[in-house]
């Protein structure tokens, strides 16, 4: 690049011009005549960067998006800084184009996909689902977010009300919470009996296997957040009028039952993380990183046509893993326990 600048300077020195306008015109001619497109792009970028520095638009110390936490060895979230927004938007665009390819494949092959999202309150389930669906054709993609069961539904076979919302051929369904309410939220909050929870845990694997035998793909996500981050998000909901509707009485009550939730989560993983329907755990302290990686997991899980793996990118192993890998062989949680999400025995 230095050679290009020297070349332009020497050319202008040897050319008799009478005005700044003529100088600019001559530079433009030389750029188009003597430089390749790559050289022109590099020169313009160099000039813009220099101008931005002179205007004070750049911070003195650039943020390193990959800088690791000082407490990484203690199980803390691995990154110090949030993912840069411009890079996030670019990668999200590429991934959403791939999601459209996936949807086209699902429609052409009459495939069925269930993508279910679980996690503690304020883990970012709804926002993550929106990044999956915001550019999909709504005729072939649905979000399912059921309210508490009616009196009639409460007396039915537990899975019955979910069966009405399963995907049709050629459709993708995103579950914002799912039948796994019975494994975590309901027992912790006293909405079901311990016996009902045990029946569910013993039946759910068979239920999911029957869906798979019927040709349905099932992707299960657990979005994990630390207790400090959950409290911060609750505080934001309470103080922001536009988000206040998200803060429910159950959210408030759950704050004092962190350990009870941890025990229920650990039990659920131990009983329902199978080879056919594994749990993918995403550490969602940074929502941008979490959303990008969740989409990548789905795109890498389904063999759709014309998949561009360069656009899909790599899954970040520092924040994404199988639930089964979070436990030692004796069933105890490992030291790096996803922001204390699993809790202690």
Coordinates of C-alpha atoms in Angstrom, one line a residue:
X1 CA 0.0 0.0 0.0
X2 CA 2.9 2.3 0.7
X3 CA 4.2 1.8 -2.9
X4 CA 0.8 2.9 -4.2
X5 CA 0.8 6.1 -2.2
X6 CA 4.4 6.8 -3.3
X7 CA 3.4 6.2 -6.9
X8 CA 0.5 8.6 -6.7
X9 CA 2.6 11.3 -5.0
X10 CA 5.3 11.1 -7.7
X11 CA 2.8 11.2 -10.5
X12 CA 1.2 14.4 -9.1
X13 CA 4.6 16.0 -8.6
X14 CA 5.4 15.5 -12.2
X15 CA 2.1 16.7 -13.5
X16 CA 1.6 20.6 -13.8
X17 CA -1.9 21.4 -12.5
X18 CA -3.5 24.7 -11.8
X19 CA -6.2 23.9 -9.2
X20 CA -7.2 21.4 -6.5
X21 CA -10.1 20.4 -8.7
X22 CA -7.7 19.4 -11.4
X23 CA -5.6 17.5 -8.9
X24 CA -8.5 15.6 -7.7
X25 CA -9.6 14.8 -11.3
X26 CA -6.1 13.6 -12.1
X27 CA -6.0 11.3 -9.0
X28 CA -9.4 9.8 -10.0
X29 CA -8.1 9.1 -13.5
X30 CA -5.0 7.4 -12.2
X31 CA -6.9 5.3 -9.8
X32 CA -9.1 4.0 -12.5
X33 CA -6.4 3.6 -15.1
X34 CA -3.3 2.3 -13.2
X35 CA -4.6 0.5 -10.1
X36 CA -6.5 -2.8 -9.7
X37 CA -9.8 -2.9 -8.0
X38 CA -8.2 -4.5 -4.9
X39 CA -5.6 -1.7 -4.8
X40 CA -8.3 1.0 -5.1
X41 CA -10.3 -0.6 -2.3
X42 CA -7.3 -0.8 0.0
X43 CA -6.4 2.8 -0.7
X44 CA -9.9 4.1 0.0
X45 CA -10.0 2.0 3.2
X46 CA -6.6 3.5 4.3
X47 CA -7.8 7.0 3.7
X48 CA -11.1 6.4 5.6
X49 CA -9.3 4.9 8.6
X50 CA -6.9 7.8 8.7
X51 CA -9.8 10.3 8.5
X52 CA -11.6 8.5 11.3
X53 CA -8.6 8.5 13.6
X54 CA -8.1 12.3 13.0
X55 CA -11.8 12.9 13.8
X56 CA -11.5 11.0 17.0
X57 CA -14.0 8.4 15.9
X58 CA -11.9 5.4 17.0
X59 CA -11.2 4.5 20.6
X60 CA -7.6 4.8 21.6
X61 CA -7.7 1.1 22.6
X62 CA -9.7 -1.2 20.3
X63 CA -11.9 -3.7 22.0
X64 CA -10.8 -7.3 21.6
X65 CA -13.9 -9.4 21.1
X66 CA -12.0 -12.6 21.8
X67 CA -10.4 -11.4 25.0
X68 CA -10.9 -14.1 27.6
X69 CA -12.2 -13.6 31.1
X70 CA -9.7 -13.5 34.0
X71 CA -11.9 -16.0 35.8
X72 CA -12.3 -18.5 33.0
X73 CA -10.7 -21.2 35.1
X74 CA -13.3 -20.7 37.8
X75 CA -16.1 -21.4 35.3
X76 CA -17.0 -17.8 34.5
X77 CA -18.3 -16.8 31.1
X78 CA -15.3 -17.0 28.8
X79 CA -15.4 -13.6 27.1
X80 CA -14.8 -10.1 28.6
X81 CA -16.6 -8.1 25.9
X82 CA -19.8 -8.4 24.0
X83 CA -19.7 -9.5 20.3
X84 CA -19.4 -6.4 18.1
X85 CA -22.7 -5.3 16.7
X86 CA -21.6 -4.7 13.1
X87 CA -20.0 -8.1 12.9
X88 CA -23.0 -9.7 14.6
X89 CA -25.4 -8.1 12.0
X90 CA -23.3 -9.3 9.1
X91 CA -23.0 -12.9 10.4
X92 CA -26.7 -12.9 11.3
X93 CA -27.6 -11.9 7.7
X94 CA -25.6 -14.8 6.3
X95 CA -27.1 -17.2 8.7
X96 CA -30.6 -16.1 8.0
X97 CA -30.0 -16.6 4.3
X98 CA -29.0 -20.2 5.1
X99 CA -32.1 -20.6 7.2
X100 CA -34.2 -19.7 4.1
X101 CA -32.3 -22.5 2.2
X102 CA -33.2 -24.8 5.1
X103 CA -36.8 -23.8 4.9
X104 CA -36.9 -24.3 1.2
X105 CA -35.5 -27.8 1.7
X106 CA -38.0 -28.6 4.4
X107 CA -40.9 -27.6 2.1
X108 CA -39.6 -29.5 -0.9
X109 CA -38.9 -32.7 1.0
X110 CA -42.0 -32.5 3.3
X111 CA -39.7 -32.7 6.3
X112 CA -40.7 -31.8 9.8
X113 CA -38.5 -30.0 12.3
X114 CA -39.0 -29.2 16.0
X115 CA -36.6 -26.7 17.6
X116 CA -37.4 -26.3 21.3
X117 CA -35.9 -23.7 23.6
X118 CA -35.7 -24.1 27.4
X119 CA -33.9 -22.2 30.0
X120 CA -34.3 -20.2 33.2
X121 CA -36.5 -17.1 33.2
X122 CA -34.8 -14.3 31.3
X123 CA -32.4 -16.6 29.5
X124 CA -33.2 -15.1 26.1
X125 CA -35.4 -17.7 24.6
X126 CA -37.9 -15.4 22.9
X127 CA -35.3 -13.1 21.4
X128 CA -33.3 -16.0 20.1
X129 CA -36.3 -17.5 18.4
X130 CA -37.1 -14.2 16.7
X131 CA -33.7 -14.2 15.1
X132 CA -34.5 -17.6 13.7
X133 CA -37.9 -16.7 12.3
X134 CA -37.9 -13.0 11.4
X135 CA -37.1 -13.6 7.7
X136 CA -38.6 -17.0 7.3
X137 CA -41.9 -17.5 5.3
X138 CA -44.5 -17.6 8.1
X139 CA -46.5 -20.2 6.1
X140 CA -43.8 -22.7 6.8
X141 CA -42.6 -21.7 10.2
X142 CA -44.5 -21.3 13.5
X143 CA -43.6 -20.3 17.1
X144 CA -45.4 -22.2 19.8
X145 CA -45.7 -20.5 23.2
X146 CA -48.5 -22.1 25.2
X147 CA -50.0 -20.5 28.3
X148 CA -50.8 -22.6 31.4
X149 CA -53.1 -25.5 30.7
X150 CA -56.9 -25.1 31.0
X151 CA -58.9 -27.3 33.4
X152 CA -59.7 -29.7 30.6
X153 CA -56.1 -29.9 29.4
X154 CA -54.9 -30.5 33.0
X155 CA -56.9 -33.7 33.1
X156 CA -55.6 -35.0 29.8
X157 CA -52.5 -37.1 29.0
X158 CA -49.8 -34.6 29.6
X159 CA -48.4 -34.6 26.0
X160 CA -51.8 -34.2 24.4
X161 CA -52.0 -30.5 24.2
X162 CA -48.6 -30.3 22.6
X163 CA -49.6 -32.8 19.9
X164 CA -51.9 -30.2 18.4
X165 CA -49.0 -27.9 17.8
X166 CA -46.5 -30.4 16.2
X167 CA -45.2 -29.5 12.7
X168 CA -47.0 -30.6 9.6
X169 CA -45.0 -31.9 6.7
X170 CA -42.9 -29.1 5.2
X171 CA -43.0 -27.0 8.4
X172 CA -40.6 -25.9 11.2
X173 CA -42.0 -25.3 14.7
X174 CA -40.1 -23.3 17.3
X175 CA -41.2 -24.0 20.9
X176 CA -40.7 -21.2 23.4
X177 CA -40.8 -23.5 26.3
X178 CA -42.2 -27.0 25.7
X179 CA -43.3 -30.2 27.4
X180 CA -40.2 -29.9 29.5
X181 CA -42.1 -27.5 31.8
X182 CA -43.0 -30.6 33.7
X183 CA -39.3 -31.4 34.4
X184 CA -38.3 -28.0 35.8
X185 CA -40.7 -25.1 36.3
X186 CA -43.8 -27.1 37.4
X187 CA -42.1 -29.2 40.1
X188 CA -40.1 -26.3 41.4
X189 CA -43.1 -24.0 41.6
X190 CA -45.4 -26.7 43.0
X191 CA -47.6 -26.9 39.9
X192 CA -47.3 -30.7 39.7
X193 CA -46.6 -33.5 42.1
X194 CA -43.2 -35.4 42.3
X195 CA -45.0 -38.5 41.0
X196 CA -46.2 -36.6 37.9
X197 CA -42.6 -35.4 37.3
X198 CA -41.2 -38.9 37.5
X199 CA -43.9 -40.2 35.1
X200 CA -42.9 -37.5 32.7
X201 CA -39.2 -38.1 32.9
X202 CA -39.8 -41.8 32.2
X203 CA -42.2 -41.2 29.3
X204 CA -40.6 -38.2 27.4
X205 CA -37.8 -40.1 25.7
X206 CA -40.3 -42.6 24.3
X207 CA -42.6 -39.7 23.2
X208 CA -39.7 -38.0 21.3
X209 CA -38.5 -41.3 19.8
X210 CA -42.0 -41.9 18.4
X211 CA -41.8 -38.4 16.7
X212 CA -38.4 -39.2 15.3
X213 CA -39.7 -42.5 13.9
X214 CA -42.4 -40.5 12.2
X215 CA -39.8 -38.4 10.4
X216 CA -39.5 -35.4 12.7
X217 CA -36.2 -33.8 13.5
X218 CA -35.9 -32.6 17.1
X219 CA -33.3 -30.0 18.2
X220 CA -33.3 -29.2 21.9
X221 CA -31.6 -26.1 23.3
X222 CA -31.0 -25.1 26.9
X223 CA -30.0 -21.4 27.2
X224 CA -27.9 -20.9 30.3
X225 CA -27.4 -17.7 32.3
X226 CA -25.7 -17.0 35.5
X227 CA -27.6 -15.8 38.6
X228 CA -26.0 -12.4 38.4
X229 CA -27.0 -12.0 34.7
X230 CA -30.5 -13.2 35.4
X231 CA -30.9 -10.6 38.2
X232 CA -29.6 -7.9 35.9
X233 CA -32.1 -8.8 33.2
X234 CA -35.0 -8.9 35.8
X235 CA -33.9 -5.4 37.0
X236 CA -33.9 -4.2 33.4
X237 CA -37.4 -5.5 32.8
X238 CA -38.7 -3.9 36.0
X239 CA -37.2 -0.5 35.1
X240 CA -38.0 -0.5 31.3
X241 CA -41.7 0.2 30.6
X242 CA -41.4 -1.5 27.2
X243 CA -40.1 -4.7 28.9
X244 CA -42.1 -4.7 32.1
X245 CA -44.8 -7.1 30.7
X246 CA -42.1 -9.8 30.5
X247 CA -41.7 -9.8 34.3
X248 CA -44.2 -12.2 35.8
X249 CA -44.9 -13.3 39.4
X250 CA -43.3 -16.6 38.5
X251 CA -40.1 -14.8 37.5
X252 CA -40.0 -13.0 40.8
X253 CA -40.6 -16.1 42.8
X254 CA -37.9 -18.1 40.9
X255 CA -35.2 -15.7 42.1
X256 CA -35.3 -17.3 45.5
X257 CA -35.4 -20.8 44.2
X258 CA -32.1 -20.9 42.2
X259 CA -30.8 -24.0 43.9
X260 CA -34.1 -25.9 43.5
X261 CA -34.1 -25.1 39.8
X262 CA -30.5 -26.3 39.6
X263 CA -31.4 -29.7 41.0
X264 CA -34.4 -30.0 38.7
X265 CA -32.2 -29.1 35.6
X266 CA -29.5 -31.6 36.6
X267 CA -32.1 -34.3 36.9
X268 CA -33.7 -33.5 33.6
X269 CA -30.4 -33.6 31.8
X270 CA -29.5 -36.9 33.3
X271 CA -32.8 -38.5 32.3
X272 CA -33.4 -36.9 28.9
X273 CA -30.1 -36.2 27.2
X274 CA -30.0 -39.1 24.7
X275 CA -28.1 -39.9 21.6
X276 CA -31.2 -39.4 19.4
X277 CA -32.4 -36.2 21.2
X278 CA -29.4 -34.6 22.9
X279 CA -29.5 -31.3 24.7
X280 CA -27.4 -28.5 23.3
X281 CA -26.4 -26.1 26.1
X282 CA -25.6 -22.5 25.1
X283 CA -24.1 -20.1 27.6
X284 CA -26.2 -17.0 26.8
X285 CA -24.6 -14.3 28.9
X286 CA -23.9 -12.5 25.6
X287 CA -27.1 -12.7 23.6
X288 CA -25.4 -11.9 20.3
X289 CA -23.0 -14.8 20.6
X290 CA -25.7 -17.1 21.8
X291 CA -28.1 -16.4 18.9
X292 CA -25.4 -16.9 16.3
X293 CA -24.3 -20.2 17.7
X294 CA -27.9 -21.5 18.2
X295 CA -28.6 -20.9 14.5
X296 CA -25.3 -22.6 13.6
X297 CA -26.2 -25.6 15.6
X298 CA -29.5 -26.0 13.7
X299 CA -27.9 -25.5 10.3
X300 CA -25.2 -28.0 11.0
X301 CA -27.7 -30.6 12.3
X302 CA -29.9 -30.8 9.2
X303 CA -28.4 -31.9 5.8
X304 CA -30.3 -29.4 3.6
X305 CA -29.3 -28.7 0.0
X306 CA -26.7 -26.1 -1.1
X307 CA -25.5 -25.5 2.5
X308 CA -22.6 -23.0 2.5
X309 CA -20.4 -24.0 5.4
X310 CA -18.3 -20.9 5.0
X311 CA -21.4 -18.8 5.7
X312 CA -22.6 -21.1 8.5
X313 CA -19.3 -20.9 10.3
X314 CA -18.0 -22.7 13.3
X315 CA -19.8 -23.4 16.6
X316 CA -17.9 -21.8 19.5
X317 CA -16.9 -24.6 21.9
X318 CA -16.3 -22.2 24.7
X319 CA -20.0 -21.5 25.0
X320 CA -21.7 -24.4 23.3
X321 CA -21.7 -28.1 24.5
X322 CA -23.7 -31.2 25.0
X323 CA -25.5 -31.5 28.3
X324 CA -24.0 -34.9 28.8
X325 CA -20.5 -33.4 28.8
X326 CA -21.3 -31.3 31.9
X327 CA -21.3 -34.4 34.2
X328 CA -18.6 -36.7 35.4
X329 CA -19.0 -40.4 34.9
X330 CA -20.5 -40.7 38.4
X331 CA -23.2 -38.2 37.6
X332 CA -21.7 -35.3 39.5
X333 CA -21.5 -31.9 37.8
X334 CA -18.1 -30.9 36.5
X335 CA -16.2 -27.9 37.7
X336 CA -16.9 -25.8 34.6
X337 CA -20.7 -26.0 35.2
X338 CA -22.0 -23.4 32.7
X339 CA -22.2 -20.4 35.0
X340 CA -23.3 -22.5 38.0
X341 CA -26.4 -23.4 35.9
X342 CA -26.3 -27.0 37.0
X343 CA -25.5 -26.2 40.6
X344 CA -23.8 -28.5 43.2
X345 CA -24.9 -31.9 44.4

